[in-house]
XYZ file of C-alpha atoms in Angstrom:
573
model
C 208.802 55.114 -37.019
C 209.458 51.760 -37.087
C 209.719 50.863 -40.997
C 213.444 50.749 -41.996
C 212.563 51.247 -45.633
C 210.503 54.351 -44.787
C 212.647 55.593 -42.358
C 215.785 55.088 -45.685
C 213.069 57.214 -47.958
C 212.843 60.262 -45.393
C 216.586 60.186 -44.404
C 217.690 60.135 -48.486
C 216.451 63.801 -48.511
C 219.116 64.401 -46.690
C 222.716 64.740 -48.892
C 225.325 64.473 -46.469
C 222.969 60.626 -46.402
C 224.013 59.397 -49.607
C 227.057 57.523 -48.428
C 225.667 55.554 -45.808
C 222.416 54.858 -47.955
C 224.764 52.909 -49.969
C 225.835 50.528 -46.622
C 222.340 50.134 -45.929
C 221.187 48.907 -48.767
C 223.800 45.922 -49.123
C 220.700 44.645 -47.110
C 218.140 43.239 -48.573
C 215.159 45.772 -46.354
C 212.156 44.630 -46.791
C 209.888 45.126 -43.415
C 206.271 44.653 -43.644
C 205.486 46.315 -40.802
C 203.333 49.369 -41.090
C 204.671 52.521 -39.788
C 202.515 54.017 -37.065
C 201.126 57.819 -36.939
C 203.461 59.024 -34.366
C 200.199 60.790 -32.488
C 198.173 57.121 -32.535
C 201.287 55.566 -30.558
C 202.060 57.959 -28.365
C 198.329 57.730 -26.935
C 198.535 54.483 -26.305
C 199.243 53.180 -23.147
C 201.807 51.036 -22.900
C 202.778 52.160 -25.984
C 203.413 48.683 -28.547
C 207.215 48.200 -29.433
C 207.121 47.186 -32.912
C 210.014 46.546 -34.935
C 212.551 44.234 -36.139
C 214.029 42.435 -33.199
C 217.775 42.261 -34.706
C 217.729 46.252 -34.628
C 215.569 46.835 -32.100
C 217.348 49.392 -29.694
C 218.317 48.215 -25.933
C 215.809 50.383 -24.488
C 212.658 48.730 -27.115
C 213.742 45.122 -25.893
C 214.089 45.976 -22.295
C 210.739 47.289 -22.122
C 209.557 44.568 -24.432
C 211.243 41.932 -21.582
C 209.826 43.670 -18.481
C 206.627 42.267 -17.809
C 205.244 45.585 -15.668
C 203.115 47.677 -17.837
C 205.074 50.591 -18.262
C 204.834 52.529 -21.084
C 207.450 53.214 -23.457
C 207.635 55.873 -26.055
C 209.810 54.272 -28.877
C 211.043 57.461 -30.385
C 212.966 58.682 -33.670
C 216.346 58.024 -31.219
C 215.744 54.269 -31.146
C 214.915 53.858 -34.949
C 218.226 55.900 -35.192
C 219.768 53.124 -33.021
C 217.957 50.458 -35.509
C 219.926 52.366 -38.445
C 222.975 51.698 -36.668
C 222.387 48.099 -36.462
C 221.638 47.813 -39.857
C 224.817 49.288 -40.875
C 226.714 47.148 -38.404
C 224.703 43.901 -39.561
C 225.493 44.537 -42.981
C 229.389 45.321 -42.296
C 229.603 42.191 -40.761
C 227.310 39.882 -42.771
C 229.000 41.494 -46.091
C 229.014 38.930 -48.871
C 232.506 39.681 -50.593
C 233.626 36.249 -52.083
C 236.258 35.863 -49.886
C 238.569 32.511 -49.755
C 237.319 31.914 -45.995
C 235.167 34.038 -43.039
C 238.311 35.527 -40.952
C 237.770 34.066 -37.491
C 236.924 37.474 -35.632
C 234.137 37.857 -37.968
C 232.791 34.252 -37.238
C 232.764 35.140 -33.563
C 230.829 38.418 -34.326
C 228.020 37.117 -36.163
C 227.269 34.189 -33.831
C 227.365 36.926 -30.831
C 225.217 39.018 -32.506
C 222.554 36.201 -33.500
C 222.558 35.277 -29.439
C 221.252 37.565 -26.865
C 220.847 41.238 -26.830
C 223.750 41.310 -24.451
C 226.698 39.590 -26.521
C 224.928 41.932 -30.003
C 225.641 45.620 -27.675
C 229.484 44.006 -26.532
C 229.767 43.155 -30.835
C 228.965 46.990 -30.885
C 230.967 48.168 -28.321
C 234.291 46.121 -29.778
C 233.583 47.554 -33.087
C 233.267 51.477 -31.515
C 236.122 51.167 -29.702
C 239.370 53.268 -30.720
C 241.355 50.210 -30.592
C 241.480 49.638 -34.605
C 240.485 46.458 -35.415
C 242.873 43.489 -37.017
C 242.211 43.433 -40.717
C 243.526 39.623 -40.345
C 240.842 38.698 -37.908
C 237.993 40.947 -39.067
C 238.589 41.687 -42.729
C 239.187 45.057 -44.713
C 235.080 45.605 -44.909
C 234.931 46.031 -41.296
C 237.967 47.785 -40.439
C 237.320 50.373 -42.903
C 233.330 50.823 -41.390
C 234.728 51.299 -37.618
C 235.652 54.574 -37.886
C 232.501 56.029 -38.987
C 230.666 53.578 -36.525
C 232.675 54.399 -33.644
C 231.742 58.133 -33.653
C 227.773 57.199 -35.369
C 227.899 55.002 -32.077
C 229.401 58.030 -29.925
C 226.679 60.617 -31.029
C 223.540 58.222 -30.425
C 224.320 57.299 -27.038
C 224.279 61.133 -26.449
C 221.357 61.605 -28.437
C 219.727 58.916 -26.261
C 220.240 60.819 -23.149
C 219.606 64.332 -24.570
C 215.956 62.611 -25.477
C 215.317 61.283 -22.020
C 216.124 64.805 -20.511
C 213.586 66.150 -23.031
C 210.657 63.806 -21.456
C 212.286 64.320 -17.471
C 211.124 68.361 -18.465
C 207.844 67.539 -20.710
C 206.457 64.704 -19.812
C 202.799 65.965 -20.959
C 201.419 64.029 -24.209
C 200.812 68.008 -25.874
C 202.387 68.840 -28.813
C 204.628 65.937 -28.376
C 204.172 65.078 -32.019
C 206.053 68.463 -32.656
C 208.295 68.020 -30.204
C 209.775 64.843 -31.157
C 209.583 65.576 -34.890
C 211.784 69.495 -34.059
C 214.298 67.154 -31.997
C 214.652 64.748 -34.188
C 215.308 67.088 -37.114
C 217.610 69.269 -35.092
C 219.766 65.933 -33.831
C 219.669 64.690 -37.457
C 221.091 67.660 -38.451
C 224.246 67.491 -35.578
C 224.999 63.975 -36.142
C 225.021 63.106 -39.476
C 227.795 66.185 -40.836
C 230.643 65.112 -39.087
C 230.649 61.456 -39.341
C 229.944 61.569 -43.223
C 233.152 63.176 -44.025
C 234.042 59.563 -45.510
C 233.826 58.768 -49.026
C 231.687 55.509 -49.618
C 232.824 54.978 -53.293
C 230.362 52.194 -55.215
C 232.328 50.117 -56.885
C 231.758 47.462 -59.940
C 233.209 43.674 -59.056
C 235.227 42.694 -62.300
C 236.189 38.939 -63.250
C 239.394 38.032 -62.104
C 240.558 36.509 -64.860
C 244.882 36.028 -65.444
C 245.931 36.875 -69.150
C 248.289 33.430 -69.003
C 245.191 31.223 -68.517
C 243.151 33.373 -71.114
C 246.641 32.885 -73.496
C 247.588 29.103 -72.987
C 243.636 28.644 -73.737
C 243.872 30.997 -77.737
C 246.855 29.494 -78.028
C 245.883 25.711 -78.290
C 245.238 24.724 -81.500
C 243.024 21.765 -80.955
C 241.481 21.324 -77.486
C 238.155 20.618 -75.950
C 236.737 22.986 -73.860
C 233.798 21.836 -70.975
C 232.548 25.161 -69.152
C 230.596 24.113 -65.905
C 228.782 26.660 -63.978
C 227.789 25.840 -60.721
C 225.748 27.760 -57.966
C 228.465 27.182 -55.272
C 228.092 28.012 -50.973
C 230.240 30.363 -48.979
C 231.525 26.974 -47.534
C 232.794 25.449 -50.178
C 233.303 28.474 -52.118
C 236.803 28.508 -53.437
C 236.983 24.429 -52.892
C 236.904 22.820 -56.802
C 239.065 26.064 -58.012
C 241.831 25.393 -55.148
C 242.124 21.602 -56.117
C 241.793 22.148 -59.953
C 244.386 25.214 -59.779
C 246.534 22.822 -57.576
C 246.124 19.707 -59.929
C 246.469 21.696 -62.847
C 247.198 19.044 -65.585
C 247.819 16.295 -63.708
C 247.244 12.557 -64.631
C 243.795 11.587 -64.007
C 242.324 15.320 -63.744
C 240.663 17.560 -66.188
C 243.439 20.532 -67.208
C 242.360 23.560 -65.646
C 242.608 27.007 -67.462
C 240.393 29.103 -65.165
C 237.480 29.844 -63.014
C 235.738 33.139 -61.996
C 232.491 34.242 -60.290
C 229.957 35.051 -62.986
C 228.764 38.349 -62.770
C 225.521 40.578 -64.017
C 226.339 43.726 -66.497
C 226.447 45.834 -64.504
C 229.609 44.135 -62.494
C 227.319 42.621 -59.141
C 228.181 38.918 -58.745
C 225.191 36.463 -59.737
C 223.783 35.162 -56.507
C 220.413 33.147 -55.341
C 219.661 35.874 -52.730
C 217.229 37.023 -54.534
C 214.874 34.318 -54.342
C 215.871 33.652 -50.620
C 214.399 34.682 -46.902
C 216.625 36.893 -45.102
C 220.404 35.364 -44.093
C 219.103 35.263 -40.075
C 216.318 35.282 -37.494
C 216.996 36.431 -33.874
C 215.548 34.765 -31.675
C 215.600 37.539 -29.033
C 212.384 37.962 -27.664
C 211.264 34.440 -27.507
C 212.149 32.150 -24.822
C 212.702 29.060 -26.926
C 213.276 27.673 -30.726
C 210.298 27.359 -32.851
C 210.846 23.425 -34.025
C 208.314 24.078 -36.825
C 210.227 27.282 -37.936
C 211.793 26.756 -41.627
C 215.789 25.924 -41.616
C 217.711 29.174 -42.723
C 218.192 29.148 -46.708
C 221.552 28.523 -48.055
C 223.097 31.775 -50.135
C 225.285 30.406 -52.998
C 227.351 32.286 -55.651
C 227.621 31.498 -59.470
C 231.172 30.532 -60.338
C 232.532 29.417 -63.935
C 235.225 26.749 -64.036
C 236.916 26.040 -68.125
C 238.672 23.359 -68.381
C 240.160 20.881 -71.255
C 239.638 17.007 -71.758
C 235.811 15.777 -72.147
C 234.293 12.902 -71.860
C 231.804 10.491 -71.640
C 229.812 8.171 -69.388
C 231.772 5.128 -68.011
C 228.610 3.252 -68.876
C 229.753 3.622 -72.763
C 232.823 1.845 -72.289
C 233.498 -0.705 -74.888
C 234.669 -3.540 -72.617
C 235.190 -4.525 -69.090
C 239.112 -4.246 -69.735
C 237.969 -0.369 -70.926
C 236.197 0.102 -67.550
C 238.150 -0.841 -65.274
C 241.353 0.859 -67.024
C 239.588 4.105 -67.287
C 238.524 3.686 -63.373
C 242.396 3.027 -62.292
C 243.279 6.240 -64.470
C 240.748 8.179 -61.890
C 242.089 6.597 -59.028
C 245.540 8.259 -59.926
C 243.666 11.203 -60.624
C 242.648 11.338 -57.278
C 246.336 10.276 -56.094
C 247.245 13.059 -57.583
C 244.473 15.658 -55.539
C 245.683 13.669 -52.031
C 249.356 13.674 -52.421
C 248.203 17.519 -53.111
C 246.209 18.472 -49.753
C 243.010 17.572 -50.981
C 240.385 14.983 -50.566
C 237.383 14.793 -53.596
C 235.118 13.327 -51.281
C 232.184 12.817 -53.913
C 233.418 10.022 -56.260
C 230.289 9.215 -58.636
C 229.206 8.093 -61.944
C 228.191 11.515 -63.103
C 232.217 12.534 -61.816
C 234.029 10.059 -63.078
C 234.739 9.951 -67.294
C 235.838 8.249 -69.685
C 237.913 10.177 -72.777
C 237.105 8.491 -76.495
C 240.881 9.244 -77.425
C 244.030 8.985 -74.793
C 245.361 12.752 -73.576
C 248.593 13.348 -72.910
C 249.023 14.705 -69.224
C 251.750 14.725 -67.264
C 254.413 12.269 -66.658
C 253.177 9.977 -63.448
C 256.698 8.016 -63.611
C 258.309 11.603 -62.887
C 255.739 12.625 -60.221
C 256.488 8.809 -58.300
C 260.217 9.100 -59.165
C 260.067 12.897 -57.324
C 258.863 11.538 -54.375
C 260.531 8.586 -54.018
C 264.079 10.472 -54.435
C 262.659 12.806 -51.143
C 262.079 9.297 -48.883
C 264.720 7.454 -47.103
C 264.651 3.878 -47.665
C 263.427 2.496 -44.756
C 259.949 4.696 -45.247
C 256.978 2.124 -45.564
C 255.843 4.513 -48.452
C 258.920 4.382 -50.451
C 258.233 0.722 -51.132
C 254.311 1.251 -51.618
C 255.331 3.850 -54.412
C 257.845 1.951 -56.341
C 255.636 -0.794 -56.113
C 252.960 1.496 -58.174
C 255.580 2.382 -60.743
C 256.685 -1.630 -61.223
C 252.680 -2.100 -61.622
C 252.215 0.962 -64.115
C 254.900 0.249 -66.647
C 253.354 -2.680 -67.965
C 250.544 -0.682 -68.390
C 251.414 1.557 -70.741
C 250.102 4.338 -68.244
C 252.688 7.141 -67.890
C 251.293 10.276 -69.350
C 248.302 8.997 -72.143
C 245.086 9.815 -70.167
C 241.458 7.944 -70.584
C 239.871 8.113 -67.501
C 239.914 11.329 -65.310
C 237.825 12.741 -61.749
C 235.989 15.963 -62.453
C 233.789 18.407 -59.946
C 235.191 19.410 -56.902
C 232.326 21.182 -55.627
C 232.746 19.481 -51.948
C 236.402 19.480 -52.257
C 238.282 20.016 -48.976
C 241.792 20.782 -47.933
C 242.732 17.888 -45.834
C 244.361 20.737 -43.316
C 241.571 22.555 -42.848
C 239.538 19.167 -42.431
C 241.320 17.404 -39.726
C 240.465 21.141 -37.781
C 236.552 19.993 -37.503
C 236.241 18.049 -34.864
C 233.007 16.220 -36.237
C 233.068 16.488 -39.995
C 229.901 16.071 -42.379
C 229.270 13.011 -43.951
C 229.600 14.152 -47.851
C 228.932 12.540 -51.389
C 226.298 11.240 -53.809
C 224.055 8.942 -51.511
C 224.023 6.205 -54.461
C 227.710 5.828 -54.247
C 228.445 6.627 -50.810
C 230.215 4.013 -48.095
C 228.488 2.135 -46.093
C 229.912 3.358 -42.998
C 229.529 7.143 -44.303
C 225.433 6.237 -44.745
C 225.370 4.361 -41.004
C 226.840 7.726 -40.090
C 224.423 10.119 -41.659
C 221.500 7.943 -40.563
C 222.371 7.851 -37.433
C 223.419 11.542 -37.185
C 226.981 10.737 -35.575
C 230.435 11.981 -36.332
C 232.314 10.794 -38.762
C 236.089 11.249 -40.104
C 235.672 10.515 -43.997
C 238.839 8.849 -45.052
C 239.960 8.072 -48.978
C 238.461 4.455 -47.907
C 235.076 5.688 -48.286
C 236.098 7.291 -51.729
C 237.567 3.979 -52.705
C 234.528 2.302 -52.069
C 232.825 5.064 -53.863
C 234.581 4.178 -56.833
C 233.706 0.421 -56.390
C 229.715 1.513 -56.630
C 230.685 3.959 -59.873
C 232.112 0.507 -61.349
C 229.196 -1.627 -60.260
C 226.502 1.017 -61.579
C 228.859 1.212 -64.671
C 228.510 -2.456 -65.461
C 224.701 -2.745 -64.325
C 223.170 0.238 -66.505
C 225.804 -1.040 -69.374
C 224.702 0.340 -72.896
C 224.750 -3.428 -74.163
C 223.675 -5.136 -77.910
C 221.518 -7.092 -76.464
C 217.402 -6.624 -77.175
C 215.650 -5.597 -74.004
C 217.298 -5.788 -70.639
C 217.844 -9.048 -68.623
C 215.380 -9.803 -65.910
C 218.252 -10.268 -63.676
C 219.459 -6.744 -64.871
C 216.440 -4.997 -64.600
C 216.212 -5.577 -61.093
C 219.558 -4.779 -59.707
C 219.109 -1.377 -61.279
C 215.823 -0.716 -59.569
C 217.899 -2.180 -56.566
C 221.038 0.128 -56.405
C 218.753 3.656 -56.353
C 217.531 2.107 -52.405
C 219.724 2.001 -49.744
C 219.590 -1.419 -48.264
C 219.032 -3.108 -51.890
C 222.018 -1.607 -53.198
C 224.297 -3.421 -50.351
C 222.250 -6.989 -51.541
C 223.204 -6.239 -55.580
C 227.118 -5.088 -53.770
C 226.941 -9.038 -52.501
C 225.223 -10.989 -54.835
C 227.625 -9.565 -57.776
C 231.141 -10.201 -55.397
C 229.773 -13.605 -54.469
C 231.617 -16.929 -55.315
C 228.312 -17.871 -57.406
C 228.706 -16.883 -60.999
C 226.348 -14.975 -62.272
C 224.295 -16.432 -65.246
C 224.614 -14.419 -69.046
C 220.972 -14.491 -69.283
C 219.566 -13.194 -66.623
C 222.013 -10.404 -65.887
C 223.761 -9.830 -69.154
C 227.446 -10.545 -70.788
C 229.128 -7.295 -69.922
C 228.085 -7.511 -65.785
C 229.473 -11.054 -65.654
C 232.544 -10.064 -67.583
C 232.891 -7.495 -64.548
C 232.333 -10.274 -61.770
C 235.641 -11.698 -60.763
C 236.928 -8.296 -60.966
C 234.280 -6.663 -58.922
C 234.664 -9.982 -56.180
C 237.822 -9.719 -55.538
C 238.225 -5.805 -55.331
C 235.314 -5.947 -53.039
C 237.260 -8.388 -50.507
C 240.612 -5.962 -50.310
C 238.557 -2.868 -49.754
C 236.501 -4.523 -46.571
C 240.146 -5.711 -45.172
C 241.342 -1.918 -45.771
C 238.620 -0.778 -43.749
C 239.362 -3.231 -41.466
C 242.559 -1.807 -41.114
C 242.090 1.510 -40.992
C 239.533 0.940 -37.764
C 242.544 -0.643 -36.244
C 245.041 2.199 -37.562
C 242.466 4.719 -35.865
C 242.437 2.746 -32.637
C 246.233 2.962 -32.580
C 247.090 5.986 -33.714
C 244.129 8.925 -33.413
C 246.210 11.814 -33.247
C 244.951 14.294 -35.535
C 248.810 15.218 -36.841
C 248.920 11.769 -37.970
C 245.597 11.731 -39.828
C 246.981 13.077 -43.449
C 250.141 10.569 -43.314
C 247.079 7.753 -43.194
C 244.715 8.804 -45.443
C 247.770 8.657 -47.617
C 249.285 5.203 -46.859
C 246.002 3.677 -46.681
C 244.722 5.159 -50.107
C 248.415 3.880 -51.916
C 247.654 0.410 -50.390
C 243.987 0.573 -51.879
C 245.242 2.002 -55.456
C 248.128 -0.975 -55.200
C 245.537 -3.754 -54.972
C 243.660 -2.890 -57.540
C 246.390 -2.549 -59.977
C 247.515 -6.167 -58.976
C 243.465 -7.394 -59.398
C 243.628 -5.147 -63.111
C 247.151 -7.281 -63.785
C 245.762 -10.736 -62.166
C 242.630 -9.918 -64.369
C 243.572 -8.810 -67.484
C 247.192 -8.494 -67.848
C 249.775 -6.114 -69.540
C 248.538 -3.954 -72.329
């Protein structure tokens, strides 16, 4: 037999089966192979080794390699074998929500995607006595390996009990019945003593703390946004770790909570439904297939509620409004670095603008915090005290307009600096231009707040471009530099022809973008000297333990300048 889902149907007969139906099927089994009539087969010579190659038992693929025509009888014993590597597959390719993939488990599903070699050593670790480290392999696994070590035991002597059987009989007679007897009698000697452990089915339930659920019924006047995204195993847990660490911090939507949304019946919501399977081995063929389709992404939907809604920075009432909203973002994101975290996809769609100012918390008692923890000959000490001299004038302490939302690509600036060649991340329309060069050309590339800070230069130019003015119909002017910024290399010509010494002209590209101009040209000249310097900083200094102290200095220089352009601009409030 070599259908899986068959062989599942025949075995269920079988009680003391029950339990490990229920590991199986975390699979998604779904062979369209037909299963052959075991008398057809075993007349034909060589006999065909059919199966899927993932579970295909060593002695299938080393016939299936050996390019001698010598028959093989696949028998009962090697779909037995293909059970086991079903179970295994699905202990180890278990989706359980977890923050991060322990490493062990990382290891064990690359080895057994690789050769048939490195998939029987991922058996042999796993059916070893040595327990396994739940710390390197996860509670799933550990709590399969005892029933796999002694499944793993009993099929190794099955195997050998079934070549014996064809040493005596080799004859094709009655071999139907013979196989069939043995196969029944083996099933019957294996499968008591290794089920003697419970597999319990049990419902997922939303994790959900009663203080969040409180402080949410307890606030008398609030707006609530609920976002639901379908979110990867990569970045799982990556907007719920920066909003849980932001909290209600200046410049950042107030988190309450976020869960994985789940069907009635307690199973978390997932895509995998309307996916191919998770992996293809690539174990009988002696190269890639370039034509063969990349392998789908699985994603997970997760809920996120939080307070403080807005509205599209294109709404803003003035330039003043704008750019005030945008600096109240930028401390937002302050806020996530100083925190561990870089946003890494600053657009116009993630960047709002509140109608009425929301109290948050104090930023003068955040700065004053650090400052008290720096000695005063620390560079930063000065750079922070120079952003609470800039702020009070301002009026901006703790009353909220502008805020940073979705952290769907979110990373923890620890765990980033560990990748030696990190993606290139963001919305493409807002993106650096050194993080596009990069993706073009396929290259490595360390994304550094920079990139963000030019990100939020593009969010302020598209702001100001697709401006919901008074005016009837849209400036010629206008109406080109928005079909400009959706195209790469146009968008960099709109970048210089708005920061250009030339003033732009009121009726061809509107009052409200050349209200933005001298704001937008000189902004755009301190962020291409910041990159400047932080080639040269790289150059100097590349040590990865260093990396988090510069993405910090550089992004406090970047958020000083442009509250000395917003003062030079527009003054106090």
């Amino acid at each position: 037999m070599h259908d899986y889902s068959q062989l599942l149907e025949n075995l269920s007969a079988h009680s003391d089966w029950e339990g490990m139906k229920v590991l199986l099927h975390m699979l998604d089994i779904d062979s369209k192979d037909e299963c052959p009539v075991i008398d057809d087969d075993w007349a034909t010579q060589p006999t065909s080794r059919l199966g899927t190659k993932e579970y295909m038992s060593r002695s299938v693929i080393g016939a299936a390699h050996d390019n001698r025509d010598h028959p093989y009888h696949a028998s009962p014993a090697d779909d037995l074998f293909s059970c086991f590597f079903v179970a295994l597959w699905a202990a180890i390719y278990r989706k359980d929500g977890s923050l991060e993939i322990p490493e062990g488990i990382v290891v064990f599903r690359e080895d057994l995607a690789r050769s048939t070699d490195s998939r029987t050593a991922v058996a042999s670790d796993v059916a070893n006595p040595v327990k396994l480290e739940v710390d390197m392999y996860g509670t799933f696994l550990v709590s399969c390996q005892h029933f796999l070590e002694e499944w793993y035991t009993k099929l190794w002597r099955l195997l050998a009990d079934r070549r014996n059987l064809l040493d005596n009989d080799p004859s094709e007679n009655g071999s139907t019945e013979r196989l069939c007897s043995f196969y029944e009698r083996r099933l019957r000697d294996i499968t008591p003593p290794i089920l003697k452990a419970r597999f319990v089915k049990q419902s997922v339930k939303q994790s959900i703390d009663s203080e969040s659920k409180r402080e949410l019924l307890d606030e008398d006047d609030v707006d609530i946004a609920s976002k639901f995204s379908w979110v990867s195993r990569r970045y799982f847990n990556a907007e719920k770790d920066l909003l849980s660490a932001c909290r209600d911090d200046f410049g950042v939507a107030k988190h309450y909570y976020s869960a994985i949304v789940h069907h009635k019946d307690g199973i978390p919501a997932t895509n995998h439904f309307f996916l191919q399977s998770v992996t293809f081995w690539n174990v009988l063929e002696a190269r890639e297939d370039p034509s063969r389709e990349p392998t789908p992404e699985y994603r997970t939907l997760r809920q996120h509620v939080c307070g403080f809604c807005g509205r599209s920075l294109v709404h803003a009432k003035s330039d003043r409004e704008l750019f005030m909203a945008i600096a109240h973002a930028m401390l937002g994101y302050w806020n996530m670095l100083r925190k561990g975290f870089q946003h890494r996809d600053i657009s116009i769609g993630n960047v709002l603008l509140s109608e009425d100012s929301k109290t948050k918390r104090s930023l003068s008692k955040a700065l004053n915090e650090l400052v008290s923890d720096l000695k005063e000959s620390d560079t930063r000490k000065a750079r922070l005290e120079k952003i609470t001299t800039l702020l009070q004038p301002l009026d901006t302490d703790d009353k909220c307009r502008g805020f940073v939302i979705d952290g769907d690509l979110a990373v923890h600036l620890q765990k980033y600096f560990a990748f030696k060649a990190a993606s290139q991340l963001g919305t493409a329309e807002f993106m650096s231009e050194g993080l596009i060069d990069a993706a073009n050309e396929r290259v490595p590339y360390l994304q550094y707040p920079g990139d963000d800070l030019y990100s939020y230069f593009f969010v302020a130019l598209w702001a100001a471009v697709y401006h919901k003015h008074d005016m009837v119909g849209t400036p010629s002017g206008l109406r080109l530099y928005r079909e400009y910024l959706t195209q790469g290399t146009s968008r960099s010509n709109v970048a210089r022809n708005v920061a250009r010494h030339r003033e732009l002209e009121v009726d061809r590209y509107g009052s409200f973008l050349v209200s933005c101009q001298p704001f937008l040209k000189e902004w755009s000249e301190k962020l291409d000297l910041l990159d400047s310097a932080w080639m040269k900083l790289l150059q100097s200094d590349p040590s990865q333990d260093s990396l988090e102290e510069h993405f910090c200095s550089l992004y406090e220089r970047g958020l000083v300048e442009y509250l000395e352009i917003f003062m030079k601009v527009y003054g106090s409030a």
